[in-house]
mmCIF file of C-alpha atoms and ligand atoms in Angstrom:
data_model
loop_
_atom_site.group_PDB
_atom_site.id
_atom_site.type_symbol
_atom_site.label_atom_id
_atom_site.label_comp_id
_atom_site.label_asym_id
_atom_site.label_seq_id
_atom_site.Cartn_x
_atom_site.Cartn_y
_atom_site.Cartn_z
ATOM 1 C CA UNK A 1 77.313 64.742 74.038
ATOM 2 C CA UNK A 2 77.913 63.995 70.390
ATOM 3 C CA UNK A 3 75.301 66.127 69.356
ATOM 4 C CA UNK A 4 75.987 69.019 71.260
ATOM 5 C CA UNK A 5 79.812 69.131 69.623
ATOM 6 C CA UNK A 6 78.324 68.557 66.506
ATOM 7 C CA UNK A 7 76.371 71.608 66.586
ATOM 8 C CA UNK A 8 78.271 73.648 68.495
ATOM 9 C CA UNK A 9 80.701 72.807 64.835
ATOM 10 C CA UNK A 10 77.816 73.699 62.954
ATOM 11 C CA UNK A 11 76.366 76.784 64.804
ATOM 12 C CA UNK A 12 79.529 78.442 64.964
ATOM 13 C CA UNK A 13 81.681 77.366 61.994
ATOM 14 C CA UNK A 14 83.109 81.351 61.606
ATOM 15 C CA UNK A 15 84.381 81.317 65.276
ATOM 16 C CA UNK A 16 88.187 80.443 65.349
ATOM 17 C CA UNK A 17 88.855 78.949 68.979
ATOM 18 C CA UNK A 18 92.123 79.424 69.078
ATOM 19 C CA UNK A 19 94.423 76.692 70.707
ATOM 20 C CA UNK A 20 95.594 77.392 74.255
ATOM 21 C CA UNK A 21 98.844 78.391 74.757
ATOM 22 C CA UNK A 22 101.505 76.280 76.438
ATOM 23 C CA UNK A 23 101.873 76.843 80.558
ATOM 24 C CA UNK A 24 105.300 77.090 80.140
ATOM 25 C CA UNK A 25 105.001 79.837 77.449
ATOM 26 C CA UNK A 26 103.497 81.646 79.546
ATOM 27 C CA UNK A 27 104.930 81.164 83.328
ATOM 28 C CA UNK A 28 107.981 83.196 82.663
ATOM 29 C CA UNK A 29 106.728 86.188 81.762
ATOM 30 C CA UNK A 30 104.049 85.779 84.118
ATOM 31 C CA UNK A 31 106.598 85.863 86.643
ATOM 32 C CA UNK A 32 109.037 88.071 85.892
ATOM 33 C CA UNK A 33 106.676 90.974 84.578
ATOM 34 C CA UNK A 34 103.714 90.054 87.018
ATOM 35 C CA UNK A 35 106.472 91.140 89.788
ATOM 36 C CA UNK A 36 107.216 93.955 88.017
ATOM 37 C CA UNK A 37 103.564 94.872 87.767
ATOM 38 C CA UNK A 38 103.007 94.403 91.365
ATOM 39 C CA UNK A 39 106.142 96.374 92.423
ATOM 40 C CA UNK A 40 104.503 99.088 90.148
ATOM 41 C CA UNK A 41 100.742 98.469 91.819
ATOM 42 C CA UNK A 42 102.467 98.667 95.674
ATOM 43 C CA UNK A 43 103.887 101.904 94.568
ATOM 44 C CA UNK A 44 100.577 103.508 93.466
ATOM 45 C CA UNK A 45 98.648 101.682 95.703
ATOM 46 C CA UNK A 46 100.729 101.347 99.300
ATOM 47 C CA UNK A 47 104.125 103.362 99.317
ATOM 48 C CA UNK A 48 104.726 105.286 102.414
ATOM 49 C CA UNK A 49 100.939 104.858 103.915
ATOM 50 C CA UNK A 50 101.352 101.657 106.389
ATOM 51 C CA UNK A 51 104.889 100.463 104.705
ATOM 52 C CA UNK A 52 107.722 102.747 103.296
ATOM 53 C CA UNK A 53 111.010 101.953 100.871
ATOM 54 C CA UNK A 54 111.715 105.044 100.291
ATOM 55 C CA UNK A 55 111.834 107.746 103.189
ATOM 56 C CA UNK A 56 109.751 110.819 103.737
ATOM 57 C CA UNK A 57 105.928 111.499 101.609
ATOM 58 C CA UNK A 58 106.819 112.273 97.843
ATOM 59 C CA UNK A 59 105.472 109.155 96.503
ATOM 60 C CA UNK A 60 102.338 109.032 99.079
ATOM 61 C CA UNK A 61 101.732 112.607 98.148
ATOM 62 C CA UNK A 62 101.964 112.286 94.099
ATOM 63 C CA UNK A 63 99.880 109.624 94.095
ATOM 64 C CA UNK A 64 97.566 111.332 96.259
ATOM 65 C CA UNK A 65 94.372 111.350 94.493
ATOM 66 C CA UNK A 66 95.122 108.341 91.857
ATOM 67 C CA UNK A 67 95.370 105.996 95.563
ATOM 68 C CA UNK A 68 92.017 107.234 96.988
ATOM 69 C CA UNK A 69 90.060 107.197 93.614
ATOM 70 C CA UNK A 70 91.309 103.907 92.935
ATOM 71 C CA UNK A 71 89.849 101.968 95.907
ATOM 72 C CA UNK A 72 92.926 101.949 98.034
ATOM 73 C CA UNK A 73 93.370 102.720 101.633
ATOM 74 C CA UNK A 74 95.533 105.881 101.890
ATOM 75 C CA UNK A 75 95.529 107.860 105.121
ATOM 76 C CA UNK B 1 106.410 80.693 68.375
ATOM 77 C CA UNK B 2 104.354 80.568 71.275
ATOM 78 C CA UNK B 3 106.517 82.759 73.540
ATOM 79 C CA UNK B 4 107.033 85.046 70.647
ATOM 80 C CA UNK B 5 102.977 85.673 70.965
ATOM 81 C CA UNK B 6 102.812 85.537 74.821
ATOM 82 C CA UNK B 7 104.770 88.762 74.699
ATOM 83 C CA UNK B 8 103.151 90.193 71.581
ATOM 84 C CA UNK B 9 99.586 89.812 73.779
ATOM 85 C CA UNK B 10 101.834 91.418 77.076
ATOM 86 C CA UNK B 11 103.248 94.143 74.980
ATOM 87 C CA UNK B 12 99.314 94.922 73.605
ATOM 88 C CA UNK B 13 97.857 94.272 77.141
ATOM 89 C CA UNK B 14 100.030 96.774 78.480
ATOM 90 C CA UNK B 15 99.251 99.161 75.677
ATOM 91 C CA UNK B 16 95.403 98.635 76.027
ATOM 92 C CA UNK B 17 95.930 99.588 79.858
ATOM 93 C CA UNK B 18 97.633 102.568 79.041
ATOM 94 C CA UNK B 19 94.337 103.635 76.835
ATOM 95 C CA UNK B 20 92.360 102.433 79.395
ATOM 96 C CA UNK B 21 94.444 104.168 82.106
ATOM 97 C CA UNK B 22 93.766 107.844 79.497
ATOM 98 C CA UNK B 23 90.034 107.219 79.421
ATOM 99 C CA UNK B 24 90.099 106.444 83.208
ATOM 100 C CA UNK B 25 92.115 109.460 84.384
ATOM 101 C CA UNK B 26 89.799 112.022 82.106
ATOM 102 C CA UNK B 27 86.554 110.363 84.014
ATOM 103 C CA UNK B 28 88.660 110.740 87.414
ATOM 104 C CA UNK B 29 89.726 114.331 86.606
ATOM 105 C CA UNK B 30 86.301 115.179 85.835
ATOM 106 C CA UNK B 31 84.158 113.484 88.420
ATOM 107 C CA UNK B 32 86.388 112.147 90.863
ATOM 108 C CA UNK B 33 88.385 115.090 91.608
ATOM 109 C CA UNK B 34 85.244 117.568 92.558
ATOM 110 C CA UNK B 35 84.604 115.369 95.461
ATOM 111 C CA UNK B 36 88.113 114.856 96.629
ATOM 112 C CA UNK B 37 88.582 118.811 96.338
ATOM 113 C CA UNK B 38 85.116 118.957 98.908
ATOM 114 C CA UNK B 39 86.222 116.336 101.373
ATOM 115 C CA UNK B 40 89.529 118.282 101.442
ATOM 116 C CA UNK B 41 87.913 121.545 102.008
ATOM 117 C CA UNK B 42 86.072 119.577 104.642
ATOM 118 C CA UNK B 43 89.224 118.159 106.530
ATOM 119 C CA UNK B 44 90.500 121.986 106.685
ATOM 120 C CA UNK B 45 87.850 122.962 107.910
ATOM 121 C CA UNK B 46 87.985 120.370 110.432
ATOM 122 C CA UNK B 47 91.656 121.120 111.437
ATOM 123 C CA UNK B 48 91.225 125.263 111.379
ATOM 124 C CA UNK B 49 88.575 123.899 114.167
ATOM 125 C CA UNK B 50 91.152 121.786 116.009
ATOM 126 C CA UNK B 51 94.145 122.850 118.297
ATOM 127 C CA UNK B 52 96.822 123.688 116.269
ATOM 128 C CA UNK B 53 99.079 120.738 118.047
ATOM 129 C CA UNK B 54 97.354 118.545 116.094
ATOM 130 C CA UNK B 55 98.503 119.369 112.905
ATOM 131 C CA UNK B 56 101.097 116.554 113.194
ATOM 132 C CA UNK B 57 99.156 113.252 112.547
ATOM 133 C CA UNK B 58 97.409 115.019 109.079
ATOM 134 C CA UNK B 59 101.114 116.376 107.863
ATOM 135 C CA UNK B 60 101.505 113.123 106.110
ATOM 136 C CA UNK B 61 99.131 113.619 102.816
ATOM 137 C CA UNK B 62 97.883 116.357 100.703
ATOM 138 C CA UNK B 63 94.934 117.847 102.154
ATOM 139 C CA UNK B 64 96.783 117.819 105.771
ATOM 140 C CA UNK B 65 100.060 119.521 103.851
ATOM 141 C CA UNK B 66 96.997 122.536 102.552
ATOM 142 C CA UNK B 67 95.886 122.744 106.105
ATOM 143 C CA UNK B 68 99.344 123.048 107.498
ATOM 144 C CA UNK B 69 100.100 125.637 104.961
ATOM 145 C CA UNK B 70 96.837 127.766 105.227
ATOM 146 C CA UNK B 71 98.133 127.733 109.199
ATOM 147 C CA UNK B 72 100.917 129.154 108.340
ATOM 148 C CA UNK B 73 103.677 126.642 108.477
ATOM 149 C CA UNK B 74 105.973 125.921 105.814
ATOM 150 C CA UNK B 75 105.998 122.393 104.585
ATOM 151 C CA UNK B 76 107.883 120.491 101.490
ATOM 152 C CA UNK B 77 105.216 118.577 99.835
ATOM 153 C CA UNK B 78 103.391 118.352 96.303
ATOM 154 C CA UNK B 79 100.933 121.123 95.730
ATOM 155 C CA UNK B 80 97.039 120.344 95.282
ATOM 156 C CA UNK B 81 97.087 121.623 91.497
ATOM 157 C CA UNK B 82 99.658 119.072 90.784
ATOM 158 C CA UNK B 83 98.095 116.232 92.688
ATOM 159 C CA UNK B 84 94.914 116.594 91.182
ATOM 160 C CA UNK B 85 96.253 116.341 87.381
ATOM 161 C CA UNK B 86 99.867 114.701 87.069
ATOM 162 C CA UNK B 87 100.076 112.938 90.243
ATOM 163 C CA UNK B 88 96.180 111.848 89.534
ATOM 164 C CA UNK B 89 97.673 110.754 85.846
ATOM 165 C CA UNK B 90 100.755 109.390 86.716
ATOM 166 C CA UNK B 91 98.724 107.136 89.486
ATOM 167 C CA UNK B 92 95.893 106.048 87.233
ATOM 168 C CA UNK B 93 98.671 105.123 83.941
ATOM 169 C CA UNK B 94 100.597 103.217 85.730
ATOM 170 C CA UNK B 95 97.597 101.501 87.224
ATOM 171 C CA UNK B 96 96.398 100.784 84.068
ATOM 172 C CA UNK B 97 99.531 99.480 82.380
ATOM 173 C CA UNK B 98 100.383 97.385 85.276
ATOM 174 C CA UNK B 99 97.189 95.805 85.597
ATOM 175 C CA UNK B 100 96.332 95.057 81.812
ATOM 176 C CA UNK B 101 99.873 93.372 81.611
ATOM 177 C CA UNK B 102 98.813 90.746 84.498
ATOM 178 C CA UNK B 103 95.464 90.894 82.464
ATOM 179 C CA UNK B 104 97.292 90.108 79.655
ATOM 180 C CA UNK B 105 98.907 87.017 81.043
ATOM 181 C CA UNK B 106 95.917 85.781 82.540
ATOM 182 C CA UNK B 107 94.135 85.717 79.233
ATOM 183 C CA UNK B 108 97.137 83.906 77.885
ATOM 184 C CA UNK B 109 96.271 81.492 80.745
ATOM 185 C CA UNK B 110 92.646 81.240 79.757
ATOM 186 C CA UNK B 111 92.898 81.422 76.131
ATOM 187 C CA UNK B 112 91.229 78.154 74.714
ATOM 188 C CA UNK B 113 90.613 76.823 78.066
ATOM 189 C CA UNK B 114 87.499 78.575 79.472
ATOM 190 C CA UNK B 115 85.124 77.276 76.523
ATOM 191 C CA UNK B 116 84.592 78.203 72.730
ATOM 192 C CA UNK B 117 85.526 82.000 72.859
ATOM 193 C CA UNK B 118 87.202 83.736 70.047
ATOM 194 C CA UNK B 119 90.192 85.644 71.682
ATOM 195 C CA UNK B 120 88.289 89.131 71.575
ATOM 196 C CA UNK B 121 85.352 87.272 73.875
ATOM 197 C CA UNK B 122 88.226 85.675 75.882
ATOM 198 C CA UNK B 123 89.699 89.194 76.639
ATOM 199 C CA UNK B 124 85.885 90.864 77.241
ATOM 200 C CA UNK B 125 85.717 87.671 80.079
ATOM 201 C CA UNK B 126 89.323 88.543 81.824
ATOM 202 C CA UNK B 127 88.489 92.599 81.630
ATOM 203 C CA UNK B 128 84.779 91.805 83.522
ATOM 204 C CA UNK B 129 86.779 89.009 85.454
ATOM 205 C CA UNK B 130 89.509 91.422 86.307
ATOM 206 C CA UNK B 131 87.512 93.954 87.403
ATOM 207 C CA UNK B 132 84.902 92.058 89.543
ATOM 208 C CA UNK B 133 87.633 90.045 91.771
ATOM 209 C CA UNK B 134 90.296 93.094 91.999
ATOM 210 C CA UNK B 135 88.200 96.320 92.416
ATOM 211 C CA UNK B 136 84.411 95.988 92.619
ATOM 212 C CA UNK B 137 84.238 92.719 95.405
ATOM 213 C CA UNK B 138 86.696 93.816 97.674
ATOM 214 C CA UNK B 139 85.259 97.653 97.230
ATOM 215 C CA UNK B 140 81.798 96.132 98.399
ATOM 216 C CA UNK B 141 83.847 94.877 101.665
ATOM 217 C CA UNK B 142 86.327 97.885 102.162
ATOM 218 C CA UNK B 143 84.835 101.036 100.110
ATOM 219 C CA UNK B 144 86.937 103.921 98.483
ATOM 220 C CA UNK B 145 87.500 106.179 101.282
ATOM 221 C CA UNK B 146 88.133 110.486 100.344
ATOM 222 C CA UNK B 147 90.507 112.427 102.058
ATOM 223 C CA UNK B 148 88.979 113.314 105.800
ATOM 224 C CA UNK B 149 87.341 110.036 106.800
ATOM 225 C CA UNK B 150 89.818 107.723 107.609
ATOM 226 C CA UNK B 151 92.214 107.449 111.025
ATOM 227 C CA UNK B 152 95.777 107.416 110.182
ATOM 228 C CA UNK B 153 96.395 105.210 112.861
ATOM 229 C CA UNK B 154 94.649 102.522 110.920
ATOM 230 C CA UNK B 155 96.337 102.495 108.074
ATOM 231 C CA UNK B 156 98.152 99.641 108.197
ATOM 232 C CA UNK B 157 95.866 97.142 109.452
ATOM 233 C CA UNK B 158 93.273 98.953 106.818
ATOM 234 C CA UNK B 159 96.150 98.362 103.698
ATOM 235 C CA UNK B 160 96.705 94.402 104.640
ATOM 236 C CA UNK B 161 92.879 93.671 104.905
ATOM 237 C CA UNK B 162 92.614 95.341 101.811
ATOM 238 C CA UNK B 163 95.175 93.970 99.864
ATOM 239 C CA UNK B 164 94.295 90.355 101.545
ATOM 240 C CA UNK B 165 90.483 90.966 100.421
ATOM 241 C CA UNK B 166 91.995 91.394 96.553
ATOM 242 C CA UNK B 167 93.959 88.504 97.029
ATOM 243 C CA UNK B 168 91.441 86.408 97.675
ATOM 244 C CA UNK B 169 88.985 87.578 95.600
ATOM 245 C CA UNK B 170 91.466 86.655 93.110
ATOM 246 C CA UNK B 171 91.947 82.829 94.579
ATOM 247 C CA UNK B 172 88.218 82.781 94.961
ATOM 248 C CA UNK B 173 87.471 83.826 91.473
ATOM 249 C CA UNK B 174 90.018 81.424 89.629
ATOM 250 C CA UNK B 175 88.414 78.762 91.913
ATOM 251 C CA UNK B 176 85.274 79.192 90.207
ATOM 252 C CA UNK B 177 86.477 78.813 87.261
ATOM 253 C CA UNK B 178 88.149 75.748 87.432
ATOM 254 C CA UNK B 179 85.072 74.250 89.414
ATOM 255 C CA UNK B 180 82.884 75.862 86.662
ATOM 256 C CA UNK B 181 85.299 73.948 84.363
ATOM 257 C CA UNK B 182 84.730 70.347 85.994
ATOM 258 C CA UNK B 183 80.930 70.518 86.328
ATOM 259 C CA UNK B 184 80.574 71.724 82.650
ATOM 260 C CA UNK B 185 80.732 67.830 81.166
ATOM 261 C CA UNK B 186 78.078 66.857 83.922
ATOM 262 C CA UNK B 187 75.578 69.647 84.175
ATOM 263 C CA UNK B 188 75.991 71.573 81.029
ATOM 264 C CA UNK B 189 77.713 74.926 80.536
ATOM 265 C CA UNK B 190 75.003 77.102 81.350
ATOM 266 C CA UNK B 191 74.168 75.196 84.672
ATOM 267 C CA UNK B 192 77.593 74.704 85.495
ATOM 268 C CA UNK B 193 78.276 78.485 85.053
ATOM 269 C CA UNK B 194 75.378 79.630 87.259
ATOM 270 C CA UNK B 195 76.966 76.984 90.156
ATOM 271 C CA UNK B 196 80.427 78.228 89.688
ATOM 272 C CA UNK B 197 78.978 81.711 89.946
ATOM 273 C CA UNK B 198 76.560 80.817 92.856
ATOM 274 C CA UNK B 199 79.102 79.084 94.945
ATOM 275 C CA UNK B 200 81.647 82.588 93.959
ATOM 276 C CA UNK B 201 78.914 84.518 95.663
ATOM 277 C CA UNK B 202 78.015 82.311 98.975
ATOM 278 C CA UNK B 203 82.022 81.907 99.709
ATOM 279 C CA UNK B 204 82.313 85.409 98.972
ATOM 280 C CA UNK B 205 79.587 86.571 101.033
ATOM 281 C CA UNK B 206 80.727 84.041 104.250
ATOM 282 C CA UNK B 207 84.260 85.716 104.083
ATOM 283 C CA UNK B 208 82.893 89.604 104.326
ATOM 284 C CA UNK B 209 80.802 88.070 107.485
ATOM 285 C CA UNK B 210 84.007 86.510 108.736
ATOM 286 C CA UNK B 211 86.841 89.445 107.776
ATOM 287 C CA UNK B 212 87.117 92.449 110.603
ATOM 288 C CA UNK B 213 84.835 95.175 109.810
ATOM 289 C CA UNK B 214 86.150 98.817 107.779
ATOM 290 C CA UNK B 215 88.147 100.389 110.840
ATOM 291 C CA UNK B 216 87.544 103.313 108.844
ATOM 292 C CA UNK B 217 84.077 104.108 110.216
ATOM 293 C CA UNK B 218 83.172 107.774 108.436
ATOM 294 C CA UNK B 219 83.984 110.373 110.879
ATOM 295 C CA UNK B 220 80.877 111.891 112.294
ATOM 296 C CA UNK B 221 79.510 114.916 110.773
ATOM 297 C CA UNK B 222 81.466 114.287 106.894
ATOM 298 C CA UNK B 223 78.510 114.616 104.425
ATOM 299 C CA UNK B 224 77.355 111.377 103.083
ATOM 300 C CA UNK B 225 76.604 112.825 100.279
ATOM 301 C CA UNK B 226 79.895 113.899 99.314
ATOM 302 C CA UNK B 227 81.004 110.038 100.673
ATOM 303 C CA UNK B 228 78.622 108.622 98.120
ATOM 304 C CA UNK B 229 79.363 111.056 95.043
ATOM 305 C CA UNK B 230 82.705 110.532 95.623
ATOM 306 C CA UNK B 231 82.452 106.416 95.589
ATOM 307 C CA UNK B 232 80.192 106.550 92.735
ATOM 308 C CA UNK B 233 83.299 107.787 91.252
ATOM 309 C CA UNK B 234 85.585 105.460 92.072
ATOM 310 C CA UNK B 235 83.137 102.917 91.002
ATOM 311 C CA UNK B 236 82.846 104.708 87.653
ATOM 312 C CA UNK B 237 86.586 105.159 87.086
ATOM 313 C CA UNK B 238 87.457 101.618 87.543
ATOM 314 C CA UNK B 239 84.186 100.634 85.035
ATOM 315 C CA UNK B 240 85.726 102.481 82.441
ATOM 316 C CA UNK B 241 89.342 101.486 83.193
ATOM 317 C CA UNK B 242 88.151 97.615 82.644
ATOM 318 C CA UNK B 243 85.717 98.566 79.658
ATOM 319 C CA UNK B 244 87.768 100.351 77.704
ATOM 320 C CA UNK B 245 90.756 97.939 78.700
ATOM 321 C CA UNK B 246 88.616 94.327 77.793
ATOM 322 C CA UNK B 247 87.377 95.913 74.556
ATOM 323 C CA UNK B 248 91.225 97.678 73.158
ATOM 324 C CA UNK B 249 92.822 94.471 74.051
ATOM 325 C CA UNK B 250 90.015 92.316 72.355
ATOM 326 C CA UNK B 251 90.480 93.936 69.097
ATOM 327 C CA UNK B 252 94.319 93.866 69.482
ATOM 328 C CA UNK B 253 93.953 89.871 70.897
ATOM 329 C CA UNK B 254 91.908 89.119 67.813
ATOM 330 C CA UNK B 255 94.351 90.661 65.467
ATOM 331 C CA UNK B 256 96.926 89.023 66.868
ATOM 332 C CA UNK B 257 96.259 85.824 67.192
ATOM 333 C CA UNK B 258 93.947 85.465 63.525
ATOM 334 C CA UNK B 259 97.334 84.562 61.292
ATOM 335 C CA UNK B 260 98.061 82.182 64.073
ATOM 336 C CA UNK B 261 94.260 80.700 64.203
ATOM 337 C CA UNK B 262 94.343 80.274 60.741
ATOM 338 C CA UNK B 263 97.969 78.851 60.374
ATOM 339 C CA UNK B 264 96.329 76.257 62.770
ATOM 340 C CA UNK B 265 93.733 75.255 60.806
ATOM 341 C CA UNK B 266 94.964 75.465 57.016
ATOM 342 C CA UNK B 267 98.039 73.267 58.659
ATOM 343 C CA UNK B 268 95.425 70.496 58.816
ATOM 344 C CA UNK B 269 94.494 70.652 55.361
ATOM 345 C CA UNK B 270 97.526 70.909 53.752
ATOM 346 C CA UNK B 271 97.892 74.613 53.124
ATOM 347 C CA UNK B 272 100.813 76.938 53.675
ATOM 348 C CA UNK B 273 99.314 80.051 52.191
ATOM 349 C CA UNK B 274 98.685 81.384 55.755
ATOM 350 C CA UNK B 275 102.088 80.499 57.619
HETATM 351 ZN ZN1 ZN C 301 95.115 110.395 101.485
#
């Protein structure tokens, strides 16, 4: 065990492993924009096929091609 | 400090998915779009052939609004030459940006806790990550489906197993990481690596036996090769989305988090030059 961290040191002196960053650095805007990036995803990905905020197809239909070439389930 | 840098890698993540989204839309424009323009033509086709009564259960997307109009009706609705470019852009973009923000923040997660990566091989390992548990496994359960070959009635059963399959892709995925993470003192990186990985792939493979089967049989008589030409693209869209996102945000990662790298390290010894 020794060994192998003492030339993992040697083999890669030039790497710089950085130090992690604190959880709690990083929860917040995990949360808060990870929401806003799934509100974002549902829109391109789901509005108006099974579920609908907004009434009517503009979103479905603008989307169109973007939601079937990206994997999603549209119609 | 640290926050300061979480959002400096969000605010780049987000920016390398917009890239990423540019590159993807220009390879979906040019070789996704032929295909979805055939299956189209081919859903016409289909409804021209049908009664015109049933014209109701397509008039809900843009192929069915074409084959309404070409009837004759008049129907509201956004116009092929507009879905194929700035509905297909504004789609992809946001896509992109979305995604390489959570990207983004999962790096931040894994940063200095997956092994002895410099950030720019961190963020290469979250792109291939990313794209593996969110597009390409469920894809291999519930493939990219055109225009024509799905049931409308479906769709909602087809959108939560979808959306359920990414989700637990995802769960999988971290899974194996932290189990990769465990074994590594015991068996070795490599070796704990290829059992993290093997054990991804049998749990994987036991929930597509287990999840229903794709509802969304192809509808006798559409061309398989158009079906296959037009996944190939979808394939080759989201490849390029996740290259061009893990290697934008690896250079921006690197050069982001070097000052702070070497502030760490002079700190040791003594010297301030860096801070
Ligand atoms: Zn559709």
């Amino acid at each position: 065990m020794a060994e192998a961290v003492v030339s993992a040191a040697v083999s890669a002196p030039s790497v710089a492993v950085p130090a992690p960053l604190p959880v709690r650095a990083v929860l917040p805007w995990a949360f808060f924009v990870g929401l806003l990036a799934l509100i974002a995803l549902y829109f391109v990905g789901a509005e108006q096929g099974a579920t609908s905020v907004f009434a009517g197809t503009d979103v479905h239909e603008w989307v169109h091609d973007g939601r079937h070439l990206l994997g999603f389930p549209c119609h | 400090m640290h926050a300061s840098t979480v959002r400096s890698l969000l605010v780049r993540g987000m920016l390398a998915g917009l890239v990423a989204g540019l590159f993807a839309f220009a390879v979906a424009y040019v070789v996704g779009e032929p295909p979805v323009s055939g299956a189209i033509a081919v859903e016409e086709a289909k409804a021209a052939g049908e009664a015109p009564a049933g014209h109701g259960s397509h008039a809900d997307h843009g192929g069915g609004t074409v084959a309404v109009e070409a009837a004759g009706e008049e129907e509201e609705g956004v116009s092929r030459s507009a879905q194929s470019t700035f509905g297909l852009a504004t789609g992809v973009l946001v896509y992109g940006v979305a995604l390489g923000g959570i990207a983004s923040l999962a790096f931040s997660f894994a940063l200095g806790r997956v092994g002895r990566f410099s950030p720019r091989a961190t963020a290469a390992l979250t792109a291939a990550a990313a794209f593996t548990t969110v597009y390409l496994v469920p894809f291999l359960k519930y493939p990219a489906t055109p225009p024509a070959v799905g049931n409308p009635d479906t769709i909602g059963k087809r959108t939560t197993l979808f959306f359920l399959m990414i989700l637990l892709s995802v769960l999988l995925g971290i899974a194996a990481l932290i189990a990769g993470r465990r074994l590594a003192p015991r068996l070795g990186n490599w070796n704990a690596t290829l059992a993290a990985g093997a054990g991804f792939v049998v749990v994987t493979a036991v929930a597509f036996a287990v999840l229903p089967d794709n509802e969304d049989a192809v509808a006798t008589g559409f061309p398989a090769g158009l079906l296959w030409e037009f996944r190939l693209a979808s394939l080759a869209i989201q490849a390029v989305l996740w290259a061009v996102f893990g290697i934008v945000f690896g250079v921006l990662a690197q050069k982001t988090l070097a000052p702070r790298a070497a502030a760490d390290q002079e700190g040791r010894l003594g010297a301030p030059a860096a801070g």
